[in-house]
Coordinates of C-alpha atoms in Angstrom, one line a residue:
X76 CA -27.7 7.0 -4.7
X77 CA -25.6 4.1 -3.6
X78 CA -22.8 4.9 -1.2
X79 CA -20.0 2.9 0.6
X80 CA -20.4 1.9 4.2
X81 CA -17.6 0.4 6.4
X82 CA -18.4 -3.1 7.5
X83 CA -15.1 -4.5 8.9
X84 CA -11.4 -4.0 8.3
X85 CA -10.8 -3.8 4.5
X86 CA -14.4 -4.3 3.6
X87 CA -16.9 -1.6 2.5
X88 CA -20.5 -2.5 1.6
X89 CA -22.7 -0.8 -0.9
X90 CA -25.5 1.1 1.0
X91 CA -28.4 1.0 -1.3
X92 CA -31.9 2.5 -1.3
X93 CA -33.3 -0.3 -3.5
X94 CA -33.1 -4.1 -3.6
X95 CA -30.7 -5.8 -6.0
X96 CA -30.0 -9.3 -7.2
X97 CA -26.7 -11.1 -7.1
X98 CA -24.8 -10.2 -10.3
X99 CA -26.5 -6.8 -10.8
X100 CA -24.1 -4.0 -11.9
X101 CA -24.7 -0.8 -9.9
X102 CA -22.8 2.5 -9.4
X103 CA -21.5 3.1 -5.9
X104 CA -20.3 6.6 -5.0
X105 CA -17.4 7.4 -2.8
X106 CA -17.5 10.2 -0.2
X107 CA -15.7 12.4 -2.8
X108 CA -18.5 11.8 -5.4
X109 CA -16.6 9.4 -7.6
X110 CA -18.8 6.6 -8.9
X111 CA -17.5 3.0 -9.3
X112 CA -19.3 0.5 -11.4
X113 CA -19.7 -2.5 -9.1
X114 CA -21.0 -6.1 -9.1
X115 CA -23.5 -7.1 -6.4
X116 CA -22.8 -10.3 -4.4
X117 CA -24.8 -10.8 -1.2
X118 CA -27.3 -8.9 0.9
X119 CA -25.5 -8.7 4.2
X120 CA -28.2 -6.9 6.2
X121 CA -31.0 -4.3 6.1
X122 CA -31.2 -1.2 8.3
X123 CA -33.3 1.9 8.4
X124 CA -34.7 1.3 5.0
X125 CA -31.3 0.7 3.4
X126 CA -29.9 -2.5 1.9
X127 CA -26.3 -3.3 2.5
X128 CA -24.6 -5.5 -0.2
X129 CA -21.1 -7.0 -0.6
X130 CA -19.7 -5.7 -3.9
X131 CA -16.6 -5.8 -6.0
X132 CA -15.4 -3.3 -8.6
X133 CA -16.5 -4.3 -12.1
X134 CA -13.2 -3.1 -13.6
X135 CA -11.3 -5.6 -11.5
X136 CA -9.7 -3.1 -9.1
X137 CA -9.1 -4.6 -5.7
X138 CA -6.5 -4.4 -2.9
X139 CA -3.9 -6.2 -5.0
X140 CA -4.2 -4.0 -8.1
X141 CA -4.2 -0.9 -5.9
X142 CA -1.0 -2.0 -4.2
X143 CA 0.5 -2.7 -7.6
X144 CA -0.5 0.7 -8.9
X145 CA 1.0 2.4 -5.8
X146 CA 4.2 0.5 -6.1
X147 CA 4.5 1.5 -9.8
X148 CA 4.0 5.2 -8.9
X149 CA 6.6 5.1 -6.2
X150 CA 9.1 3.4 -8.5
X151 CA 8.4 6.0 -11.1
X152 CA 9.0 8.8 -8.6
X153 CA 12.1 7.1 -7.3
X154 CA 13.6 6.9 -10.9
X155 CA 12.7 10.6 -11.4
X156 CA 14.3 11.6 -8.1
X157 CA 17.4 9.5 -8.9
X158 CA 17.7 11.2 -12.3
X159 CA 17.5 14.6 -10.7
X160 CA 20.1 13.6 -8.2
X161 CA 22.5 12.6 -11.0
X162 CA 21.8 15.8 -12.9
X163 CA 22.7 17.9 -9.9
X164 CA 25.8 15.8 -9.2
X165 CA 27.0 16.3 -12.8
X166 CA 26.3 20.0 -12.6
X167 CA 28.4 20.1 -9.4
X168 CA 31.4 19.0 -11.4
X169 CA 31.6 22.4 -13.0
X170 CA 35.2 23.6 -13.0
X171 CA 36.4 20.4 -11.3
X172 CA 39.8 20.5 -13.1
X173 CA 40.4 24.1 -11.7
X174 CA 39.2 23.3 -8.2
X175 CA 41.3 20.1 -8.1
X176 CA 44.3 22.3 -8.1
X177 CA 43.1 23.5 -4.7
X178 CA 44.3 27.0 -5.3
X179 CA 43.4 29.5 -2.6
X180 CA 40.9 32.3 -3.3
X181 CA 42.9 35.3 -4.2
X182 CA 41.5 38.1 -2.0
X183 CA 41.1 41.3 -3.9
X184 CA 41.9 39.7 -7.2
X185 CA 39.5 40.0 -10.1
X186 CA 39.0 36.2 -10.0
X187 CA 37.8 36.2 -6.3
X188 CA 34.2 36.8 -7.1
X189 CA 34.1 34.1 -9.8
X190 CA 36.0 31.6 -7.6
X191 CA 33.6 32.1 -4.7
X192 CA 30.6 31.9 -6.9
X193 CA 31.8 28.6 -8.5
X194 CA 32.3 27.0 -5.1
X195 CA 28.9 28.2 -3.9
X196 CA 27.1 26.9 -7.0
X197 CA 28.7 23.5 -6.7
X198 CA 28.1 23.3 -3.0
X199 CA 24.4 24.1 -3.6
X200 CA 24.2 21.5 -6.3
X201 CA 25.8 18.8 -4.1
X202 CA 23.1 19.6 -1.5
X203 CA 20.4 19.2 -4.1
X204 CA 21.9 15.9 -5.3
X205 CA 21.8 14.5 -1.8
X206 CA 18.3 15.8 -1.2
X207 CA 17.0 14.0 -4.4
X208 CA 19.0 10.9 -3.6
X209 CA 17.3 10.7 -0.2
X210 CA 13.9 11.2 -1.9
X211 CA 14.7 8.3 -4.2
X212 CA 15.5 6.0 -1.3
X213 CA 12.3 7.0 0.5
X214 CA 10.3 6.3 -2.7
X215 CA 12.0 2.9 -3.2
X216 CA 11.2 2.0 0.4
X217 CA 7.5 2.8 -0.1
X218 CA 7.5 0.9 -3.4
X219 CA 8.9 -2.2 -1.8
X220 CA 6.2 -2.0 0.9
X221 CA 3.4 -1.8 -1.7
X222 CA 5.0 -4.6 -3.8
X223 CA 4.9 -6.8 -0.6
X224 CA 1.1 -6.1 -0.5
X225 CA 0.5 -6.9 -4.1
X226 CA -0.3 -10.6 -3.3
X227 CA -2.2 -9.9 -0.1
X228 CA -5.7 -11.5 0.1
X229 CA -8.2 -10.0 2.6
X230 CA -11.9 -10.1 3.2
X231 CA -12.6 -7.5 0.5
X232 CA -12.0 -10.2 -2.1
X233 CA -14.1 -13.3 -3.1
X234 CA -10.8 -15.3 -3.1
X235 CA -10.7 -14.9 0.6
X236 CA -13.0 -18.0 1.0
X237 CA -10.3 -20.3 -0.3
X238 CA -7.6 -18.4 1.4
X239 CA -9.2 -18.7 4.9
X240 CA -10.2 -22.3 4.2
X241 CA -6.4 -23.0 3.8
X242 CA -5.5 -20.9 6.9
X243 CA -8.1 -22.7 9.0
X244 CA -6.9 -26.1 7.9
X245 CA -3.2 -25.1 8.6
X246 CA -4.2 -23.7 12.0
X247 CA -6.1 -26.8 13.0
X248 CA -3.2 -29.1 12.0
X249 CA -0.8 -27.0 14.1
X250 CA -3.2 -27.0 17.1
X251 CA -3.8 -30.7 16.9
X252 CA -0.1 -31.4 16.5
X253 CA 0.7 -29.4 19.6
X254 CA -2.0 -31.3 21.6
X255 CA -0.7 -34.6 20.4
X256 CA 2.9 -33.7 21.0
X257 CA 4.0 -34.1 17.4
X258 CA 4.7 -30.3 17.2
X259 CA 6.9 -28.8 19.8
X260 CA 5.5 -26.0 22.0
X261 CA 7.9 -23.1 22.0
X262 CA 6.6 -21.7 25.3
X263 CA 3.9 -22.3 27.9
X264 CA 1.3 -20.4 26.0
X265 CA 1.9 -22.0 22.6
X266 CA -1.2 -24.2 22.7
X267 CA -3.5 -21.3 23.7
X268 CA -2.1 -19.2 20.9
X269 CA -2.6 -22.0 18.4
X270 CA -6.2 -22.4 19.5
X271 CA -6.6 -18.6 19.1
X272 CA -5.3 -18.9 15.6
X273 CA -7.9 -21.6 14.8
X274 CA -10.7 -19.4 16.2
X275 CA -9.5 -16.4 14.2
X276 CA -9.3 -18.3 11.0
X277 CA -12.7 -19.8 11.5
X278 CA -14.1 -16.3 12.2
X279 CA -12.6 -15.0 9.0
X280 CA -13.8 -17.9 7.0
X281 CA -17.3 -17.5 8.2
X282 CA -17.2 -13.9 7.4
X283 CA -15.8 -14.5 4.0
X284 CA -18.5 -17.0 3.2
X285 CA -21.2 -14.5 4.4
X286 CA -19.7 -11.9 2.1
X287 CA -18.9 -13.9 -1.0
X288 CA -20.5 -17.4 -1.1

C-alpha cells in the first residue's frame, strides 16, 4: 500500500513499496484510509526498502482548489447563519405595536403572564439573532482568509518551478540594485536581508526542480 510521507512544508511524498515510472497513476492512502488517485513525478529518494515519489492528485485537487472549496463552505455557512439571524430578528418583533406603547406590566392582572412571556420570548430571540450574526461574521472572516489563499503557489505544485524562477530573478534584481545604489536601503540590514531573500528563492527553486522537473 502506498502512503503519504511528509517531506517539507506543504509537500507530501508517496511512500511506495514498488518502483514506478514518471506518469504512472497510483493510489495513495491517507492516514485515515482514504485513497487518492495520483500521478507520479520524480523519485526523490529511497530508504529502508521504500521509494519516495513526488505526486499530484489525478483529479486536479491542490492547495488552490482546497482553499477555494473551504472559502465556498464558509461563505455558505455565513449565508445560513445570517439567514437564521434575520429569522430570529423578525420573530423578535412579535407584538411590537403593543410593546411600542411602553405600557407597564400590570401586576396581578390577567395580562401580566402574557406580557412577561412576550418580553422574555423577544429578548431570547434578539439574543439568538446576535449569536447567529456573530457566527456569520466569523464565517465571512474565515472565507476571506481562504479566498486569499486561492491563488497561492507553493512547493506542492509543479507550477512552483516558474513561480520560484520569477521570485529568484526579482530577488537578484533587488539585491544587485541595493549593491549598486540604484535601490535605496531602508535600514542598515537591508542588503543582508536582500541576499537572504536571494538564497531562500534559490533554495526553493532547486527544491521545486527536484520535485517537479
